[in-house]
Coordinates of C-alpha atoms in Angstrom, one line a residue:
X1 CA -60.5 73.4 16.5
X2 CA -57.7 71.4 18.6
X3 CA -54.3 72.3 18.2
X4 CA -51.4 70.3 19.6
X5 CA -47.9 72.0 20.9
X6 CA -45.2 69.4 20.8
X7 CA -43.1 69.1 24.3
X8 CA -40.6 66.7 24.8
X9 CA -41.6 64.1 22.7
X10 CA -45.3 64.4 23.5
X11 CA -48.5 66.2 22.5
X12 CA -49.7 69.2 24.6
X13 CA -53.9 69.3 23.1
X14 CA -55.5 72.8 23.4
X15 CA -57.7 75.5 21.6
X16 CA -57.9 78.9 21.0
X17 CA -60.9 81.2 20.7
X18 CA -61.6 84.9 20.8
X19 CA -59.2 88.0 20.4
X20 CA -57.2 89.8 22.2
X21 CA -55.3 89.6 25.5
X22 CA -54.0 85.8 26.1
X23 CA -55.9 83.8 29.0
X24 CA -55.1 80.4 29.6
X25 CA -57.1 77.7 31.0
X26 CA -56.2 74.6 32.7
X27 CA -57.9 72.0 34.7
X28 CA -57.8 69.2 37.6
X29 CA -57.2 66.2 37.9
X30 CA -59.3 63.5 36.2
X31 CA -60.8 66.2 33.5
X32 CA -60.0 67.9 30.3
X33 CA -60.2 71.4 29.2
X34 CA -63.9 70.7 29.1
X35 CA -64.3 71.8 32.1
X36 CA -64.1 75.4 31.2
X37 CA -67.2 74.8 28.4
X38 CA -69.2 77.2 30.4
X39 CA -66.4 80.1 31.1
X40 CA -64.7 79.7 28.4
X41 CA -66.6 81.3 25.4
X42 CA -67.9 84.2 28.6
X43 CA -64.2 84.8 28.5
X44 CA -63.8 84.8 24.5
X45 CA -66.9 86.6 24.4
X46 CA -65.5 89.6 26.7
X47 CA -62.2 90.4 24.4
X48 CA -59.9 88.1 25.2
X49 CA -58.1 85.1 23.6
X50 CA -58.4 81.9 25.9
X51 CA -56.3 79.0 25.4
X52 CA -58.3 76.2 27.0
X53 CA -55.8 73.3 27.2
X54 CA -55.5 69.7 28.2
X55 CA -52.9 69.0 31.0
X56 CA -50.6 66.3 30.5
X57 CA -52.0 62.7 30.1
X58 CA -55.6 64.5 30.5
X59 CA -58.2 64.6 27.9
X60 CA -56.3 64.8 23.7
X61 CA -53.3 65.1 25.2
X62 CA -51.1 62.4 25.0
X63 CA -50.1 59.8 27.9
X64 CA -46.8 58.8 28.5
X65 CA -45.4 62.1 30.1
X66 CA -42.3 62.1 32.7
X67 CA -43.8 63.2 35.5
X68 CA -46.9 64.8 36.5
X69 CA -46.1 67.0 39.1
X70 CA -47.1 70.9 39.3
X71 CA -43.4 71.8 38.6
X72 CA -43.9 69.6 35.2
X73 CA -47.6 71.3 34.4
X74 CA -46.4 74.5 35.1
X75 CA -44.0 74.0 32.3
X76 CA -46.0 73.2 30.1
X77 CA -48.5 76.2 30.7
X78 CA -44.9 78.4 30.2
X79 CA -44.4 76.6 27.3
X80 CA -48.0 77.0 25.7
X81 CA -48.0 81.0 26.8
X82 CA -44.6 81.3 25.1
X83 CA -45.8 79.4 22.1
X84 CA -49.1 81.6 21.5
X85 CA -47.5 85.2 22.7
X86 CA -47.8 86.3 26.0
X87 CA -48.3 87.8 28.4
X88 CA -50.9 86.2 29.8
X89 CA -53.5 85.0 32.8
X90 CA -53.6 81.4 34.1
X91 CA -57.0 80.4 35.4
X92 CA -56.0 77.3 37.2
X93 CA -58.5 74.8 39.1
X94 CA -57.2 72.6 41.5
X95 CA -53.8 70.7 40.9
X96 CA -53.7 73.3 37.9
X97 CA -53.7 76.0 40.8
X98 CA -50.7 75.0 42.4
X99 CA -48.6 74.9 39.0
X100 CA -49.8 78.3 38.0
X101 CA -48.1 79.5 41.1
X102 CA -45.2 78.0 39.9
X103 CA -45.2 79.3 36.4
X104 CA -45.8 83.2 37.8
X105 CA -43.0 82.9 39.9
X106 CA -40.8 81.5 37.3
X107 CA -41.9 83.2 34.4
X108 CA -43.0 86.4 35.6
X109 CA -42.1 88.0 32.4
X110 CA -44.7 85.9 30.8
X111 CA -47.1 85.1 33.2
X112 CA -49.2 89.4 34.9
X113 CA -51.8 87.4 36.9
X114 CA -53.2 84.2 38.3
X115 CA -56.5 83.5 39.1
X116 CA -56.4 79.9 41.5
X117 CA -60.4 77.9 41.9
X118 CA -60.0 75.8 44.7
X119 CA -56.2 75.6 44.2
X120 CA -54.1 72.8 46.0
X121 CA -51.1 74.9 46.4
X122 CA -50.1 73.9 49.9
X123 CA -49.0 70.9 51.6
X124 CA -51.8 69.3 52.8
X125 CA -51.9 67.9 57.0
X126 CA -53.4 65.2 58.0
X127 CA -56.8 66.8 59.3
X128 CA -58.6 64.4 61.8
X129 CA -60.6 67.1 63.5
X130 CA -62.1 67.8 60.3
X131 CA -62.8 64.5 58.9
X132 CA -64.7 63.5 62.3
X133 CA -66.5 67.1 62.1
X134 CA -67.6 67.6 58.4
X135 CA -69.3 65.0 56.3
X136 CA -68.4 65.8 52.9
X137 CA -64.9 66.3 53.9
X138 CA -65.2 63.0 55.2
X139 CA -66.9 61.5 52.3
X140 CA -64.8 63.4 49.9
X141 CA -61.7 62.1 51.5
X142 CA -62.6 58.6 51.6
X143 CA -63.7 58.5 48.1
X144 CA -60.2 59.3 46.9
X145 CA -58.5 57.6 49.0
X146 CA -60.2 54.5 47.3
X147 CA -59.1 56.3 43.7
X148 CA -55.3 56.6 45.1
X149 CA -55.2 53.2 45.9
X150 CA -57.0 51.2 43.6
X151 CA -57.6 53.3 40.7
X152 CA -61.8 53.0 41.8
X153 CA -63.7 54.6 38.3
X154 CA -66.6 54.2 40.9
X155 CA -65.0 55.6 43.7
X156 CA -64.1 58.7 41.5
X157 CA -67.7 59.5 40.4
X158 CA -69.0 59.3 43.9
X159 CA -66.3 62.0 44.8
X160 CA -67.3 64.2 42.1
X161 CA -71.0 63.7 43.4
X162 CA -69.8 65.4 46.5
X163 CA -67.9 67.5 44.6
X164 CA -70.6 68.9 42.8
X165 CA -73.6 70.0 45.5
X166 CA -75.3 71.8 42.9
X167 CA -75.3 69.6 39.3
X168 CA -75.1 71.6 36.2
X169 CA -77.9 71.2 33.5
X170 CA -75.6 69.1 31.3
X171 CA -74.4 66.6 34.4
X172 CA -75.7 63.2 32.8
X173 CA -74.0 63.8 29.5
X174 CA -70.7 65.0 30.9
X175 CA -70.4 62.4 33.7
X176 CA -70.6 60.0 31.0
X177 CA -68.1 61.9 28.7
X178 CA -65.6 61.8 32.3
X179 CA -66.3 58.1 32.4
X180 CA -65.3 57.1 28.9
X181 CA -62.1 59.0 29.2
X182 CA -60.8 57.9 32.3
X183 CA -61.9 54.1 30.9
X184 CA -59.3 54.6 28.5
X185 CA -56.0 52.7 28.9
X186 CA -53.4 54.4 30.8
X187 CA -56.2 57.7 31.7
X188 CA -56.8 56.4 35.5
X189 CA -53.1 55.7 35.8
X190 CA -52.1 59.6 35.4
X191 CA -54.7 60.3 37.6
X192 CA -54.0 58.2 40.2
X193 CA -50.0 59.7 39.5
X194 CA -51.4 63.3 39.9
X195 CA -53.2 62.7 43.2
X196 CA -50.0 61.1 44.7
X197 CA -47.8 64.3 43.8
X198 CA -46.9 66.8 46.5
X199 CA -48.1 70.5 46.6
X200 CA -44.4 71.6 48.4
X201 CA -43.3 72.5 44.9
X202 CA -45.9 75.1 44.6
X203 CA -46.3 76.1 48.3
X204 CA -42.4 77.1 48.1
X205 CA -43.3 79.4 45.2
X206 CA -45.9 81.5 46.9
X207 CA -43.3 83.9 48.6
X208 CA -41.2 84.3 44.8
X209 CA -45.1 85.4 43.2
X210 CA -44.8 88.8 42.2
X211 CA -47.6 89.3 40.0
X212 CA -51.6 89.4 41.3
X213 CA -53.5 86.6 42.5
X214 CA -56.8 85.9 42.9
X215 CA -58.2 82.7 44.5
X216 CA -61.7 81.6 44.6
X217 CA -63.1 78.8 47.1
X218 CA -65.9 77.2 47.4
X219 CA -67.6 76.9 50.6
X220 CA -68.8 73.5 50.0
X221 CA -65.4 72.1 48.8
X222 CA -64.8 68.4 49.7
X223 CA -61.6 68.7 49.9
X224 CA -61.2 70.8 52.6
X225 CA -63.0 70.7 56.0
X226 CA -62.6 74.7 55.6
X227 CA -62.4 76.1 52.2
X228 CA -62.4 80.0 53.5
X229 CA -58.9 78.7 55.6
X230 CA -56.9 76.9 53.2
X231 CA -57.7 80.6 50.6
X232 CA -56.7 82.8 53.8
X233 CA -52.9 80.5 54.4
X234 CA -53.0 80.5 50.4
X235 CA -52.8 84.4 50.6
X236 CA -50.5 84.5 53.8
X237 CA -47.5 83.2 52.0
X238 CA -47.6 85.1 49.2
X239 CA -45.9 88.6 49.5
X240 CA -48.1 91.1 51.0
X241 CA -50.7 92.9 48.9
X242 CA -50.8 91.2 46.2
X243 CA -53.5 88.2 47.0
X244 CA -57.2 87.9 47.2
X245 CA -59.5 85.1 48.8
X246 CA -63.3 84.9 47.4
X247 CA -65.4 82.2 48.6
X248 CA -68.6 81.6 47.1
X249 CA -71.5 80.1 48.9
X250 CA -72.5 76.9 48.2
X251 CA -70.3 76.0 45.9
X252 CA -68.0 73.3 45.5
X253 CA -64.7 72.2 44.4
X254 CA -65.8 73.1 40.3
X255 CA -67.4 76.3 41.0
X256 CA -66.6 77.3 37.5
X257 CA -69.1 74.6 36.7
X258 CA -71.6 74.8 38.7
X259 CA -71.3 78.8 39.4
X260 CA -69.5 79.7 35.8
X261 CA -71.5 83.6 36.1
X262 CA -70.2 83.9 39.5
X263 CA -66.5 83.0 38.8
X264 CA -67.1 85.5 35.6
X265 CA -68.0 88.2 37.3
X266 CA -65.4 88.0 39.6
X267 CA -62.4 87.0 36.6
X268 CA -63.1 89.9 34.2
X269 CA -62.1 93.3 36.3
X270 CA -59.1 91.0 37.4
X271 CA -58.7 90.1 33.7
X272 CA -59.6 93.8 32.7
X273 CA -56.6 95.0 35.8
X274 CA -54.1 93.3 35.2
X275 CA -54.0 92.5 31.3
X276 CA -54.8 96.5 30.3
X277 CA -52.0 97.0 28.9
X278 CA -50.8 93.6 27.5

């Protein structure tokens, strides 16, 4: 069943399933809390209670948000965990990565672990070497450039092909369900808002993190020209000891889609660690 947490004026959509220690889930750009239909009810099904929610101006939730930076998402994720009872886990993909740093460092009575897939938690450079060395880095980078600047629906979809290597079972249906909600009014606007924010909000967090982190690349992540290397800086800023880098082979930027068992395997002893005694 979807719930709604009201935030400022504006509708926060999300659902709970399972009992026991809080996890919450939340996705990247250009999705909805869909994403998780594969790790979600793994998650539920292992004795915890998952909060799968819609980021800001992303699937139910409402549009017309102030801001959708990872400062502004990270709130949101504070406010949700604070809402339901903490503490609690964030499993964060992508732009969701980046404000789940931000929320364990500035709610680290709330928030005992973070688990980051293919997190953009950094400032990105400009990387010429690797656009002239690896094609899908290449491809994946051109494709949203064309969604940054003209809002491309098409353009978007052909990222997300690279984005995906492997296609789950279900790919037709859900890259029509992706379509139809980015074709509505106002949907490809916070997109194109979200890709133009700057990860220097989260990437001056790493250093404040005191709780666990894990984060999980994929090796054949479009966005990066080396997944393994953006992971390894990701754990250099944070304080010694208490970061871990997993890459999976062959997968890409949604490798809780198209590897949900492998990112399970590797989420419940953190789960089970670091939520024993919540």
């Amino acid at each position: 069943m979807t719930e709604s947490l009201s935030i400022a004026g504006n509708n926060l959509a999300y659902e709970v399933s399972g009992q026991g220690p809080l996890v919450v889930l939340a996705h990247g750009i250009g999705d909805s809390r869909h994403s998780y239909r594969f790790l979600a009810p793994a998650l539920a099904g292992a004795g915890y209670r998952v909060a799968n929610v819609d980021i800001r101006g992303c699937g139910d939730s409402s549009l017309g948000w102030d801001g959708y930076s990872r400062t502004d998402i990270a709130g949101d994720l504070v406010a949700l965990v604070r809402h339901l009872g903490g503490p609690a886990v964030i499993i964060g993909q992508s732009i969701s990565g980046g404000a789940a740093t931000i929320a364990a460092a500035t709610a680290p009575d709330l928030i005992n672990g973070v688990i980051e897939l293919a997190p953009f938690t950094r400032v990105q450079p400009f990387d010429l070497g690797g656009l002239m060395r690896v094609k899908r880095f290449r491809t994946g980078y051109s494709q949203m450039a064309q969604v940054l600047i003209r809002g491309s629906l098409a353009s978007w979809k052909k990222y997300l092909d690279a984005a995906y290597p492997v296609k789950p079972a279900d790919w037709d249906a859900e890259l029509r369900r992706i379509e139809a909600k980015l074709s509505e009014p106002g949907r490809m606007k916070v997109l194109q808002a979200m890709c133009k924010t700057s990860p220097t909000d989260a990437g001056a967090q790493l250093a404040n993190v005191t709780c666990p982190v894990l984060v999980i690349e994929g090796s054949l992540d479009p966005d990066w020209a080396d997944p393994r290397a953006e992971g390894e800086k990701i754990i250099a800023d944070l304080p010694r000891g208490i970061g871990e880098l997993v890459v999976i082979d062959g997968a890409g930027h949604y490798a809780h889609v198209q590897t949900p068992d492998e990112v399970f395997a590797l989420a419940r002893p953190f789960l089970d660690k670091t939520l024993a005694n919540a």
